[in-house]
PDB file of C-alpha atoms in Angstrom:
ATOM      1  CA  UNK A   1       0.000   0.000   0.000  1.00  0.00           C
ATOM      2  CA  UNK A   2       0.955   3.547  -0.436  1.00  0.00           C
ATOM      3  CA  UNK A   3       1.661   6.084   1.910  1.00  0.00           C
ATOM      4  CA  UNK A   4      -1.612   8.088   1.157  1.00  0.00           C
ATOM      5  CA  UNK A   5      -3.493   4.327   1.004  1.00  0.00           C
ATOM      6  CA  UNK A   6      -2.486   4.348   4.460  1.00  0.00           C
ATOM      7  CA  UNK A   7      -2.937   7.548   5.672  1.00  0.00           C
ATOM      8  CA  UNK A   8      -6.615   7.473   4.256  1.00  0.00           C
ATOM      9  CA  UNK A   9      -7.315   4.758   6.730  1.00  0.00           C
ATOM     10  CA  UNK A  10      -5.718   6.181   9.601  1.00  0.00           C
ATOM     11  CA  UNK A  11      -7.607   9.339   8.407  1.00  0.00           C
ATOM     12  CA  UNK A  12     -11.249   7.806   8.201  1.00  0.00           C
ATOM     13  CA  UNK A  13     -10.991   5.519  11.417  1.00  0.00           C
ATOM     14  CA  UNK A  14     -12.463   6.564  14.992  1.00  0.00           C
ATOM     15  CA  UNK A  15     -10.561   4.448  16.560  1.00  0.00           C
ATOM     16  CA  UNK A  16      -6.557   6.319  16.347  1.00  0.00           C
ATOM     17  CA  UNK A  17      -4.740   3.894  18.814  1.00  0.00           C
ATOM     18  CA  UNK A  18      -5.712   1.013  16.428  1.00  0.00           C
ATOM     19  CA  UNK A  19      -5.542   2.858  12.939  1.00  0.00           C
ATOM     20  CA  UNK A  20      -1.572   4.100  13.917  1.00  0.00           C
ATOM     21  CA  UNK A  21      -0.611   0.552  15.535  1.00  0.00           C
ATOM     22  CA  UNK A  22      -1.638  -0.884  12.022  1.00  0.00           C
ATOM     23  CA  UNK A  23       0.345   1.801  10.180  1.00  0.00           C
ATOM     24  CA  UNK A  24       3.431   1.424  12.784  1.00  0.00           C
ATOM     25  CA  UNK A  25       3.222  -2.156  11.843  1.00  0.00           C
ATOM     26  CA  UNK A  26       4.376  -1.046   8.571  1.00  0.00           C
ATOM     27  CA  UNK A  27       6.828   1.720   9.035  1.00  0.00           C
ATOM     28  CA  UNK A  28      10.765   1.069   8.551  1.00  0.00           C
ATOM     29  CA  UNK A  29      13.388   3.800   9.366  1.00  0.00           C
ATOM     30  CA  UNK A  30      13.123   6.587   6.217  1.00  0.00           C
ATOM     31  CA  UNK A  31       9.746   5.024   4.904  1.00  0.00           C
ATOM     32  CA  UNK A  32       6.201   6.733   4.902  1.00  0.00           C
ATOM     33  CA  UNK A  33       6.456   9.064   7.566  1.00  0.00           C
ATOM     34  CA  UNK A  34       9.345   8.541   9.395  1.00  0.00           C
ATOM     35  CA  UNK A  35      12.190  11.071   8.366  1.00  0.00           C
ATOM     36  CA  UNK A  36      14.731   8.757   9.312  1.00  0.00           C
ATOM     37  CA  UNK A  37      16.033  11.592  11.549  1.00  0.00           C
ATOM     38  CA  UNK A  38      15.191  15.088  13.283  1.00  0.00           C
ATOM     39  CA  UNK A  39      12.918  17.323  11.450  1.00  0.00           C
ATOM     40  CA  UNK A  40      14.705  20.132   9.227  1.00  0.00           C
ATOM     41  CA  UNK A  41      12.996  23.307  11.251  1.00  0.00           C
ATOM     42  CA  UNK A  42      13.917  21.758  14.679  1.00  0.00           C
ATOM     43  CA  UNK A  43      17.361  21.484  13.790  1.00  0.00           C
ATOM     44  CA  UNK A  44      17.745  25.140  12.762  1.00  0.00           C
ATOM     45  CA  UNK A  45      15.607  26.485  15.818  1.00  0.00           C
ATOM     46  CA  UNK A  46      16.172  24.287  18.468  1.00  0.00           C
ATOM     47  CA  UNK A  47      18.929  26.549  20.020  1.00  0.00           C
ATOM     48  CA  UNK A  48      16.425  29.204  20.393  1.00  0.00           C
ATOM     49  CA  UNK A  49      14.114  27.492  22.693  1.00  0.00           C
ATOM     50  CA  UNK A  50      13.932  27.824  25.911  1.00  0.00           C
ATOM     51  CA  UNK A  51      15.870  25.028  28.219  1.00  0.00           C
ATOM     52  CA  UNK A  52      13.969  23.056  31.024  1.00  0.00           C
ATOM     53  CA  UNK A  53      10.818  20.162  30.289  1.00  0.00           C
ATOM     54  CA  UNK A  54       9.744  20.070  26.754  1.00  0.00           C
ATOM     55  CA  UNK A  55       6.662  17.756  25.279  1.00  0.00           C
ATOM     56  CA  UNK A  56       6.769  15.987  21.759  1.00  0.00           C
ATOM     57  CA  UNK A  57       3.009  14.570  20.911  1.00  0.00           C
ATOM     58  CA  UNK A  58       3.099  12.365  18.148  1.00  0.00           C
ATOM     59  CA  UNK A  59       6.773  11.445  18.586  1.00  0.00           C
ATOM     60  CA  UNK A  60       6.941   8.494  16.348  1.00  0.00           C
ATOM     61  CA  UNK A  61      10.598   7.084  16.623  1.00  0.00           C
ATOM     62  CA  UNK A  62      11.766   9.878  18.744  1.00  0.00           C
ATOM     63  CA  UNK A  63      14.017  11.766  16.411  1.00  0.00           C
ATOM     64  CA  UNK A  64      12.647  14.786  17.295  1.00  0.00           C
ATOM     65  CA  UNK A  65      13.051  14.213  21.126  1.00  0.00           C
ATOM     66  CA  UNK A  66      16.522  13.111  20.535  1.00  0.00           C
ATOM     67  CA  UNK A  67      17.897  15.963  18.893  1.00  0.00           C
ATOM     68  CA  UNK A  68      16.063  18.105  21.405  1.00  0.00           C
ATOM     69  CA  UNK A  69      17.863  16.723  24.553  1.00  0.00           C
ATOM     70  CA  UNK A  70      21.358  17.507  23.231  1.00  0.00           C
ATOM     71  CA  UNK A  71      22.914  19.710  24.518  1.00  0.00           C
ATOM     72  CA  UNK A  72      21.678  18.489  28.257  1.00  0.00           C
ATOM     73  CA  UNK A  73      19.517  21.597  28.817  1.00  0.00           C
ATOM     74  CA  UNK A  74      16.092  19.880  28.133  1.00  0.00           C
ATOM     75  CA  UNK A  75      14.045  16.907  29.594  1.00  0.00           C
ATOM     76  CA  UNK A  76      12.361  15.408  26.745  1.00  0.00           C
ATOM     77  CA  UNK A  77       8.693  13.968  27.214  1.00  0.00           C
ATOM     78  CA  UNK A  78       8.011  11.877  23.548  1.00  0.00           C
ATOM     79  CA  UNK A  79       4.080  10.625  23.539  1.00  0.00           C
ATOM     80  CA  UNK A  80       2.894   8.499  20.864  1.00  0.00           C
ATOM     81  CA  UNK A  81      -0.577   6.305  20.311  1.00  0.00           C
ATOM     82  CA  UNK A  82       1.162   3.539  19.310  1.00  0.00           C
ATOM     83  CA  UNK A  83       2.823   1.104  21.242  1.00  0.00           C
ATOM     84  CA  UNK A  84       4.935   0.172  18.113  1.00  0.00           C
ATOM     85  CA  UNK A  85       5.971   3.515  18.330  1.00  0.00           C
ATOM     86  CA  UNK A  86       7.340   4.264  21.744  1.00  0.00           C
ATOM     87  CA  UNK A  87       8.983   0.854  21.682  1.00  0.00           C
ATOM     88  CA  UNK A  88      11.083   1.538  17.969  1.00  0.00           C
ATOM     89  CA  UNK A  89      11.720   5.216  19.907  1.00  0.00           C
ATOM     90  CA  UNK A  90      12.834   3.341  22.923  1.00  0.00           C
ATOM     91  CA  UNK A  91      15.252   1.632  21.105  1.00  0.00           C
ATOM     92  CA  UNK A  92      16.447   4.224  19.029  1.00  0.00           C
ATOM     93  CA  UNK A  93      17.034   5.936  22.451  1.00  0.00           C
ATOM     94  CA  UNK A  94      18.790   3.289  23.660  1.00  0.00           C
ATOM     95  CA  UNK A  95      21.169   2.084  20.778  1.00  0.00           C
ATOM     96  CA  UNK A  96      22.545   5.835  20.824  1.00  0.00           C
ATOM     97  CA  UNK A  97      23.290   5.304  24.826  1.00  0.00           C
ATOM     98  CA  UNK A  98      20.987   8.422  25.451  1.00  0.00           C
ATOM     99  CA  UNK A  99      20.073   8.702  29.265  1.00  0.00           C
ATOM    100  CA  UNK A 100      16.518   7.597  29.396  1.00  0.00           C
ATOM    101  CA  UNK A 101      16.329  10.307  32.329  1.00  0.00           C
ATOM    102  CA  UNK A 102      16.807  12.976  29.906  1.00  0.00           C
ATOM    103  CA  UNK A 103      14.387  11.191  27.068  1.00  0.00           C
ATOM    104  CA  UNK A 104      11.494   9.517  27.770  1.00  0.00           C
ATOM    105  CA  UNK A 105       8.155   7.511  26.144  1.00  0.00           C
ATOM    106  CA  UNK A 106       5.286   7.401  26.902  1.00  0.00           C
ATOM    107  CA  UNK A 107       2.986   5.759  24.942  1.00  0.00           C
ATOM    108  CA  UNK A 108      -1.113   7.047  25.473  1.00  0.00           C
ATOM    109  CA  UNK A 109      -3.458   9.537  24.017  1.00  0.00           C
ATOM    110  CA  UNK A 110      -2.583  13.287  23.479  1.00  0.00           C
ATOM    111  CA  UNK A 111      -6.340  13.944  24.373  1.00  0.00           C
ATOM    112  CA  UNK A 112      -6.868  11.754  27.194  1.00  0.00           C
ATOM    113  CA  UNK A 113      -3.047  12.038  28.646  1.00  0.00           C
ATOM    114  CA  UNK A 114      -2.712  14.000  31.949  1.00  0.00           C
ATOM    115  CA  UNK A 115       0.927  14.700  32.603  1.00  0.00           C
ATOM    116  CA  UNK A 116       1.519  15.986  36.173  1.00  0.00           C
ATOM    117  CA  UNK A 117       3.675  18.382  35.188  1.00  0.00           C
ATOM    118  CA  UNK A 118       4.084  21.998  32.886  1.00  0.00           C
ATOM    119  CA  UNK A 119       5.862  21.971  29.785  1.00  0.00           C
ATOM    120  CA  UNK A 120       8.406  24.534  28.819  1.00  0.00           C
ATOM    121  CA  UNK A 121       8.352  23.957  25.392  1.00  0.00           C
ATOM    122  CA  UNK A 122       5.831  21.594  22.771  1.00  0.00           C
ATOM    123  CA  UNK A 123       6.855  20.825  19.525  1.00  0.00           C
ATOM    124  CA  UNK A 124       4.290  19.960  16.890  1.00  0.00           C
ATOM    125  CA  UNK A 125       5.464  19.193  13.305  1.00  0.00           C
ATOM    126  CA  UNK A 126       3.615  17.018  11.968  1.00  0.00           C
ATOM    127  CA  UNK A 127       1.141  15.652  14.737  1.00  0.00           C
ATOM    128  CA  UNK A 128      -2.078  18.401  13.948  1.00  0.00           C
ATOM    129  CA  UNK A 129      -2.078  17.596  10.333  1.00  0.00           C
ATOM    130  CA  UNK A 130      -2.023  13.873  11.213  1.00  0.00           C
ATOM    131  CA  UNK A 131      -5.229  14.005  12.697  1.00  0.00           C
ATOM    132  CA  UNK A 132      -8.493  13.337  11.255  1.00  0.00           C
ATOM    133  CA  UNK A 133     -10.207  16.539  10.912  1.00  0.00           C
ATOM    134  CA  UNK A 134     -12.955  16.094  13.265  1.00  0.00           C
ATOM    135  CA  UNK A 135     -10.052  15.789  16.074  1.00  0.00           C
ATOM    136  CA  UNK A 136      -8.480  19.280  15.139  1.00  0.00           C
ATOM    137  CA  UNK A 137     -10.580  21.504  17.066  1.00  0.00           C
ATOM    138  CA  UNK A 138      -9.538  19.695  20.300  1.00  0.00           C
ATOM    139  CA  UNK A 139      -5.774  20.235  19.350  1.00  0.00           C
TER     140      UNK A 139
END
């Protein structure tokens, strides 16, 4: 299937945790989605942000929260729907010997999550537009 076969059905299903695990199923580093590293904008801005907690919804393999924890000035909170997901962002974590004190995964829903804590910064590249359109006005 092709990456817009399978974002149609992630697009048209009600039920998100199930349409991404069935996508996730599919996904290889640097296919569909997944950039095979940190998103171009991040890199250029991330020395900009502030330092201290910082929240990545819709993390995917973790790229993203990776590239944001260099440096040491940032906690990194990754949340994905998919348990496929937070365990390839685990890894990833873990096969570059990242402290998983400074990056962590969790895997739930952005809508239903309740964190315990404020965020500092929240990154959103890609995570609004992956959302079916009748879940946009919550975001």
């Amino acid at each position: 299937r092709t990456s817009q076969a399978l974002y149609s059905t992630i697009m048209s299903g009600s039920d998100q945790r199930t349409q991404w695990s069935t996508m996730w199923a599919k996904v290889e580093k640097g296919t569909f989605f997944d950039l095979n590293g940190p998103t171009p904008p991040l890199a250029r801005i991330k020395k900009l942000l502030p330092q201290g907690i910082a929240l990545i919804p819709g993390c995917g393999r973790g790229y993203d929260c990776i590239s944001l924890s260099e440096g040491g000035k940032r906690t990194v909170i990754g949340l994905d729907i998919a348990e496929k997901a937070v365990a390839e962002a685990k890894k990833y974590r873990d096969e570059l010997k990242v402290d998983a004190k400074k990056v962590k995964y969790v895997c739930a829903d952005f809508f239903t999550f309740t964190p315990g804590m404020k965020y500092d910064v929240v990154i959103d590249y890609t995570f609004l537009c992956a959302l079916p359109p009748d879940l946009r006005k919550k975001w």
